[in-house]
PDB file of C-alpha atoms in Angstrom:
ATOM      1  CA  MET J 168      31.769 -18.944  -4.696  1.00 37.00           C
ATOM      2  CA  PRO J 169      28.181 -17.004  -3.742  1.00 44.00           C
ATOM      3  CA  GLU J 170      29.144 -12.992  -2.271  1.00 48.00           C
ATOM      4  CA  LYS J 171      28.177 -13.367   1.545  1.00 58.00           C
ATOM      5  CA  LEU J 172      25.180 -10.897   2.278  1.00 61.00           C
ATOM      6  CA  SER J 173      25.626  -8.298   5.301  1.00 68.00           C
ATOM      7  CA  THR J 174      22.804  -8.963   7.961  1.00 72.00           C
ATOM      8  CA  THR J 175      21.130  -5.933   6.686  1.00 74.00           C
ATOM      9  CA  ASP J 176      21.441  -6.901   2.794  1.00 89.00           C
ATOM     10  CA  THR J 177      20.105 -10.459   3.464  1.00 92.00           C
ATOM     11  CA  ARG J 178      17.012  -9.246   5.523  1.00 93.00           C
ATOM     12  CA  SER J 179      16.576  -6.333   2.321  1.00 94.00           C
ATOM     13  CA  LYS J 180      16.934  -9.309   0.009  1.00 95.00           C
ATOM     14  CA  ILE J 181      14.387 -11.700   1.920  1.00 96.00           C
ATOM     15  CA  LEU J 182      11.716  -8.836   2.383  1.00 96.00           C
ATOM     16  CA  SER J 183      11.971  -7.894  -1.102  1.00 96.00           C
ATOM     17  CA  THR J 184      11.449 -11.164  -2.830  1.00 97.00           C
ATOM     18  CA  ALA J 185       8.369 -11.668  -0.494  1.00 97.00           C
ATOM     19  CA  ARG J 186       7.287  -7.808  -1.153  1.00 96.00           C
ATOM     20  CA  ASN J 187       7.114  -8.980  -4.962  1.00 96.00           C
ATOM     21  CA  LEU J 188       5.590 -12.877  -4.783  1.00 97.00           C
ATOM     22  CA  PHE J 189       2.816 -11.473  -1.742  1.00 98.00           C
ATOM     23  CA  TYR J 190       1.964  -8.044  -4.130  1.00 97.00           C
ATOM     24  CA  GLN J 191       1.805 -10.328  -6.935  1.00 95.00           C
ATOM     25  CA  ASN J 192      -0.165 -13.762  -5.760  1.00 97.00           C
ATOM     26  CA  GLY J 193      -1.159 -12.711  -2.389  1.00 96.00           C
ATOM     27  CA  PHE J 194      -0.072 -13.813   0.798  1.00 98.00           C
ATOM     28  CA  GLN J 195      -1.916 -16.998   1.782  1.00 96.00           C
ATOM     29  CA  ALA J 196      -0.554 -18.345  -2.369  1.00 97.00           C
ATOM     30  CA  VAL J 197       2.931 -17.986  -1.564  1.00 98.00           C
ATOM     31  CA  GLY J 198       4.750 -20.053   1.173  1.00 96.00           C
ATOM     32  CA  ILE J 199       7.662 -19.843   2.727  1.00 96.00           C
ATOM     33  CA  ASP J 200       9.484 -22.287   0.826  1.00 96.00           C
ATOM     34  CA  THR J 201       8.369 -20.022  -2.701  1.00 97.00           C
ATOM     35  CA  ILE J 202      10.385 -17.286  -0.644  1.00 97.00           C
ATOM     36  CA  ILE J 203      13.076 -19.204   0.181  1.00 96.00           C
ATOM     37  CA  LYS J 204      13.760 -20.744  -3.458  1.00 96.00           C
ATOM     38  CA  GLU J 205      13.103 -17.234  -5.171  1.00 96.00           C
ATOM     39  CA  SER J 206      15.415 -15.157  -2.918  1.00 94.00           C
ATOM     40  CA  GLY J 207      18.126 -17.967  -3.019  1.00 94.00           C
ATOM     41  CA  ILE J 208      18.661 -18.052   1.000  1.00 93.00           C
ATOM     42  CA  ALA J 209      18.770 -20.628   3.473  1.00 93.00           C
ATOM     43  CA  LYS J 210      15.693 -21.656   5.466  1.00 94.00           C
ATOM     44  CA  MET J 211      17.071 -20.628   8.747  1.00 95.00           C
ATOM     45  CA  THR J 212      18.596 -17.332   7.702  1.00 94.00           C
ATOM     46  CA  LEU J 213      14.763 -16.586   6.679  1.00 95.00           C
ATOM     47  CA  TYR J 214      13.987 -17.778  10.434  1.00 95.00           C
ATOM     48  CA  ASN J 215      16.551 -15.831  11.501  1.00 94.00           C
ATOM     49  CA  HIS J 216      15.453 -12.615  10.392  1.00 95.00           C
ATOM     50  CA  PHE J 217      11.574 -13.485  10.020  1.00 95.00           C
ATOM     51  CA  HIS J 218      10.643 -16.045  13.128  1.00 96.00           C
ATOM     52  CA  SER J 219       7.188 -16.596  11.280  1.00 96.00           C
ATOM     53  CA  LYS J 220       5.635 -15.792   7.678  1.00 97.00           C
ATOM     54  CA  SER J 221       2.843 -13.466   9.488  1.00 97.00           C
ATOM     55  CA  GLU J 222       6.160 -11.432  10.759  1.00 97.00           C
ATOM     56  CA  LEU J 223       7.669 -11.196   7.112  1.00 98.00           C
ATOM     57  CA  ILE J 224       4.182 -10.031   6.366  1.00 98.00           C
ATOM     58  CA  VAL J 225       3.814  -7.415   8.698  1.00 98.00           C
ATOM     59  CA  ALA J 226       7.305  -6.159   7.927  1.00 98.00           C
ATOM     60  CA  TYR J 227       6.365  -6.013   4.376  1.00 98.00           C
ATOM     61  CA  LEU J 228       3.069  -4.390   5.076  1.00 98.00           C
ATOM     62  CA  ASN J 229       5.616  -1.599   6.949  1.00 98.00           C
ATOM     63  CA  SER J 230       7.740  -1.463   3.998  1.00 97.00           C
ATOM     64  CA  ALA J 231       5.004  -0.561   1.892  1.00 97.00           C
ATOM     65  CA  ASN J 232       3.580   1.255   4.261  1.00 98.00           C
ATOM     66  CA  GLU J 233       6.592   3.843   4.189  1.00 98.00           C
ATOM     67  CA  GLU J 234       6.581   3.818   0.237  1.00 97.00           C
ATOM     68  CA  PHE J 235       2.922   4.755   0.749  1.00 98.00           C
ATOM     69  CA  TRP J 236       3.629   8.082   2.493  1.00 98.00           C
ATOM     70  CA  ASP J 237       6.773   9.030   0.376  1.00 98.00           C
ATOM     71  CA  TRP J 238       4.763   8.415  -2.846  1.00 98.00           C
ATOM     72  CA  PHE J 239       1.932  10.498  -1.174  1.00 98.00           C
ATOM     73  CA  LEU J 240       4.348  13.417  -0.429  1.00 98.00           C
ATOM     74  CA  LYS J 241       5.990  13.196  -3.373  1.00 98.00           C
ATOM     75  CA  SER J 242       2.572  13.624  -5.574  1.00 97.00           C
ATOM     76  CA  THR J 243       1.822  16.468  -3.201  1.00 97.00           C
ATOM     77  CA  SER J 244       4.138  18.628  -2.872  1.00 97.00           C
ATOM     78  CA  ARG J 245       3.702  20.516  -6.113  1.00 96.00           C
ATOM     79  CA  SER J 246       1.295  22.360  -3.793  1.00 97.00           C
ATOM     80  CA  SER J 247       0.919  24.349  -0.795  1.00 97.00           C
ATOM     81  CA  ASP J 248      -2.575  24.786  -1.460  1.00 97.00           C
ATOM     82  CA  PRO J 249      -4.538  21.701   0.637  1.00 98.00           C
ATOM     83  CA  SER J 250      -7.265  21.553  -2.229  1.00 97.00           C
ATOM     84  CA  LYS J 251      -4.858  21.102  -4.412  1.00 97.00           C
ATOM     85  CA  LYS J 252      -2.915  19.036  -2.457  1.00 98.00           C
ATOM     86  CA  ILE J 253      -6.059  16.201  -2.569  1.00 98.00           C
ATOM     87  CA  ILE J 254      -6.275  16.681  -6.329  1.00 97.00           C
ATOM     88  CA  LEU J 255      -2.581  16.262  -7.059  1.00 97.00           C
ATOM     89  CA  PHE J 256      -2.644  12.721  -5.098  1.00 98.00           C
ATOM     90  CA  PHE J 257      -5.700  11.509  -7.061  1.00 97.00           C
ATOM     91  CA  GLU J 258      -3.937  12.580 -10.332  1.00 96.00           C
ATOM     92  CA  SER J 259      -1.390  10.710  -9.285  1.00 96.00           C
ATOM     93  CA  LEU J 260      -2.815   7.502  -8.360  1.00 96.00           C
ATOM     94  CA  GLU J 261      -5.031   7.508 -11.480  1.00 93.00           C
ATOM     95  CA  LYS J 262      -1.765   7.670 -13.536  1.00 93.00           C
ATOM     96  CA  LEU J 263      -0.588   4.776 -10.924  1.00 93.00           C
ATOM     97  CA  SER J 264      -3.549   3.138 -11.650  1.00 92.00           C
ATOM     98  CA  GLN J 265      -3.142   2.934 -15.457  1.00 89.00           C
ATOM     99  CA  SER J 266       0.453   1.150 -14.893  1.00 88.00           C
ATOM    100  CA  PRO J 267       0.673  -2.724 -15.357  1.00 87.00           C
ATOM    101  CA  LYS J 268       2.775  -2.646 -12.446  1.00 89.00           C
ATOM    102  CA  CYS J 269      -0.478  -1.409 -10.377  1.00 90.00           C
ATOM    103  CA  LEU J 270      -1.949  -4.802  -8.513  1.00 93.00           C
ATOM    104  CA  GLY J 271      -3.860  -2.751  -6.510  1.00 94.00           C
ATOM    105  CA  CYS J 272      -3.361  -1.871  -2.326  1.00 97.00           C
ATOM    106  CA  PRO J 273      -1.237  -4.515  -0.434  1.00 97.00           C
ATOM    107  CA  PHE J 274      -3.493  -3.595   2.657  1.00 98.00           C
ATOM    108  CA  LEU J 275      -7.089  -4.072   0.890  1.00 97.00           C
ATOM    109  CA  LEU J 276      -5.419  -7.859  -0.246  1.00 97.00           C
ATOM    110  CA  ALA J 277      -4.269  -8.186   3.642  1.00 98.00           C
ATOM    111  CA  SER J 278      -7.187  -7.355   5.049  1.00 97.00           C
ATOM    112  CA  SER J 279      -9.004  -9.553   2.894  1.00 96.00           C
ATOM    113  CA  GLU J 280      -6.895 -12.440   3.634  1.00 97.00           C
ATOM    114  CA  PHE J 281      -6.709 -12.031   7.410  1.00 98.00           C
ATOM    115  CA  PRO J 282     -10.220 -10.907   8.202  1.00 97.00           C
ATOM    116  CA  ASP J 283      -9.860 -11.460  11.607  1.00 97.00           C
ATOM    117  CA  ARG J 284      -9.481  -8.291  12.905  1.00 97.00           C
ATOM    118  CA  ASN J 285      -7.315  -9.110  15.811  1.00 98.00           C
ATOM    119  CA  SER J 286      -4.722 -10.481  13.262  1.00 98.00           C
ATOM    120  CA  PRO J 287      -1.294  -8.633  12.954  1.00 98.00           C
ATOM    121  CA  GLU J 288      -1.827  -8.129   9.308  1.00 98.00           C
ATOM    122  CA  HIS J 289      -5.316  -7.015   9.608  1.00 98.00           C
ATOM    123  CA  LYS J 290      -4.297  -4.398  12.354  1.00 98.00           C
ATOM    124  CA  VAL J 291      -1.536  -2.851  10.279  1.00 98.00           C
ATOM    125  CA  SER J 292      -3.783  -2.756   7.225  1.00 98.00           C
ATOM    126  CA  VAL J 293      -6.074  -0.800   9.293  1.00 98.00           C
ATOM    127  CA  SER J 294      -3.769   1.070  10.989  1.00 98.00           C
ATOM    128  CA  HIS J 295      -2.894   2.186   7.356  1.00 98.00           C
ATOM    129  CA  LYS J 296      -6.078   3.381   6.127  1.00 98.00           C
ATOM    130  CA  GLU J 297      -6.824   5.130   9.415  1.00 98.00           C
ATOM    131  CA  LYS J 298      -4.042   7.591   9.216  1.00 98.00           C
ATOM    132  CA  VAL J 299      -4.686   8.025   5.134  1.00 98.00           C
ATOM    133  CA  LYS J 300      -8.524   8.997   6.450  1.00 98.00           C
ATOM    134  CA  GLU J 301      -6.687  11.534   8.885  1.00 98.00           C
ATOM    135  CA  GLN J 302      -4.245  13.265   6.230  1.00 98.00           C
ATOM    136  CA  PHE J 303      -8.068  13.677   4.074  1.00 98.00           C
ATOM    137  CA  GLN J 304      -9.837  14.790   6.812  1.00 98.00           C
ATOM    138  CA  THR J 305      -6.677  17.089   7.688  1.00 98.00           C
ATOM    139  CA  LEU J 306      -6.776  18.373   4.092  1.00 98.00           C
ATOM    140  CA  ALA J 307      -9.995  18.770   3.856  1.00 98.00           C
ATOM    141  CA  LYS J 308      -9.878  21.477   6.759  1.00 98.00           C
ATOM    142  CA  GLU J 309      -6.958  22.813   6.380  1.00 97.00           C
ATOM    143  CA  ALA J 310      -8.902  23.588   2.636  1.00 97.00           C
ATOM    144  CA  GLY J 311     -11.784  25.082   4.198  1.00 97.00           C
ATOM    145  CA  LEU J 312     -14.202  22.748   2.974  1.00 96.00           C
ATOM    146  CA  SER J 313     -17.432  21.218   4.176  1.00 93.00           C
ATOM    147  CA  ASN J 314     -17.728  18.095   6.283  1.00 96.00           C
ATOM    148  CA  PRO J 315     -14.344  17.029   6.349  1.00 97.00           C
ATOM    149  CA  LYS J 316     -14.927  13.998   8.122  1.00 97.00           C
ATOM    150  CA  VAL J 317     -17.773  12.857   5.479  1.00 97.00           C
ATOM    151  CA  LEU J 318     -15.513  13.880   2.630  1.00 97.00           C
ATOM    152  CA  ALA J 319     -12.470  12.139   4.096  1.00 98.00           C
ATOM    153  CA  SER J 320     -14.838   8.750   4.074  1.00 97.00           C
ATOM    154  CA  GLN J 321     -15.702   9.453   0.754  1.00 97.00           C
ATOM    155  CA  LEU J 322     -11.974  10.150  -0.672  1.00 98.00           C
ATOM    156  CA  MET J 323     -11.024   6.937   1.297  1.00 98.00           C
ATOM    157  CA  LEU J 324     -13.986   4.914  -0.688  1.00 97.00           C
ATOM    158  CA  LEU J 325     -12.475   6.191  -4.338  1.00 97.00           C
ATOM    159  CA  MET J 326      -9.192   5.558  -3.572  1.00 97.00           C
ATOM    160  CA  ASP J 327     -10.180   1.829  -2.383  1.00 97.00           C
ATOM    161  CA  GLY J 328     -11.981   2.032  -5.791  1.00 95.00           C
ATOM    162  CA  VAL J 329      -9.262   2.577  -7.678  1.00 95.00           C
ATOM    163  CA  PHE J 330      -7.015   0.107  -5.971  1.00 95.00           C
ATOM    164  CA  VAL J 331      -9.529  -2.510  -6.089  1.00 94.00           C
ATOM    165  CA  SER J 332     -10.394  -1.785  -9.671  1.00 92.00           C
ATOM    166  CA  ALA J 333      -6.520  -1.479 -11.127  1.00 90.00           C
ATOM    167  CA  ARG J 334      -6.417  -5.302  -9.071  1.00 89.00           C
ATOM    168  CA  LEU J 335      -9.307  -6.163 -10.878  1.00 89.00           C
ATOM    169  CA  TYR J 336      -8.987  -4.555 -14.562  1.00 86.00           C
ATOM    170  CA  LYS J 337      -5.355  -4.192 -14.928  1.00 74.00           C
ATOM    171  CA  LYS J 338      -4.304  -1.380 -17.292  1.00 64.00           C
ATOM    172  CA  ASN J 339      -7.783  -0.450 -18.777  1.00 74.00           C
ATOM    173  CA  ASN J 340      -9.686  -0.106 -15.699  1.00 79.00           C
ATOM    174  CA  PRO J 341     -12.339   2.673 -15.004  1.00 85.00           C
ATOM    175  CA  SER J 342     -10.381   4.380 -12.186  1.00 86.00           C
ATOM    176  CA  ALA J 343      -8.743   6.904 -15.261  1.00 83.00           C
ATOM    177  CA  SER J 344     -10.961  10.013 -14.184  1.00 88.00           C
ATOM    178  CA  VAL J 345     -11.801   9.831 -11.048  1.00 94.00           C
ATOM    179  CA  SER J 346      -9.802  12.978 -10.362  1.00 93.00           C
ATOM    180  CA  LYS J 347     -12.550  14.636 -12.214  1.00 94.00           C
ATOM    181  CA  ALA J 348     -15.135  13.107  -8.977  1.00 94.00           C
ATOM    182  CA  VAL J 349     -12.352  14.213  -6.437  1.00 96.00           C
ATOM    183  CA  LYS J 350     -12.742  18.181  -8.605  1.00 94.00           C
ATOM    184  CA  ILE J 351     -16.956  17.489  -8.015  1.00 93.00           C
ATOM    185  CA  LEU J 352     -16.918  16.579  -4.254  1.00 92.00           C
ATOM    186  CA  ILE J 353     -14.330  19.141  -2.778  1.00 92.00           C
ATOM    187  CA  LYS J 354     -16.281  21.960  -4.643  1.00 82.00           C
TER     188      LYS J 354
END
């Protein structure tokens, strides 16, 4: 007899399955039936936890946002210098982008698959990107770098370029030297 999962465990199992499928194949390509089959749960169980596919996608994006910020803090924690934090982030991003597990940014994927600016998926994606840009701007200000707002936008372009390259080229992508570009920008 299969082990009975708690409500939290069931929700986590559904979300984990959806996360893997969405990240690998895209949001539009993965149907609810595929998620149900892969997670081994009943359709009603899925709908008891997530009332729609959109709600499931937003839950995944919110989870990805939390994971991103944990990774951001971990990648920048080796220094208290704001300039060095920016460099450390991009060095970590370089390493991540060269991993076969890196398939790009789920927020870029969501915003391209859900271009309607009023869709929940698009709104979550834009909110994430705006917060990242704010963090870059804050670090640039704290470091006393010139024109922090423009620099933050440039750093966003570099970061998103790395993520797009990772999706396009997989492990042999051209982002292997992005931290060198960042060092030139922040001088």
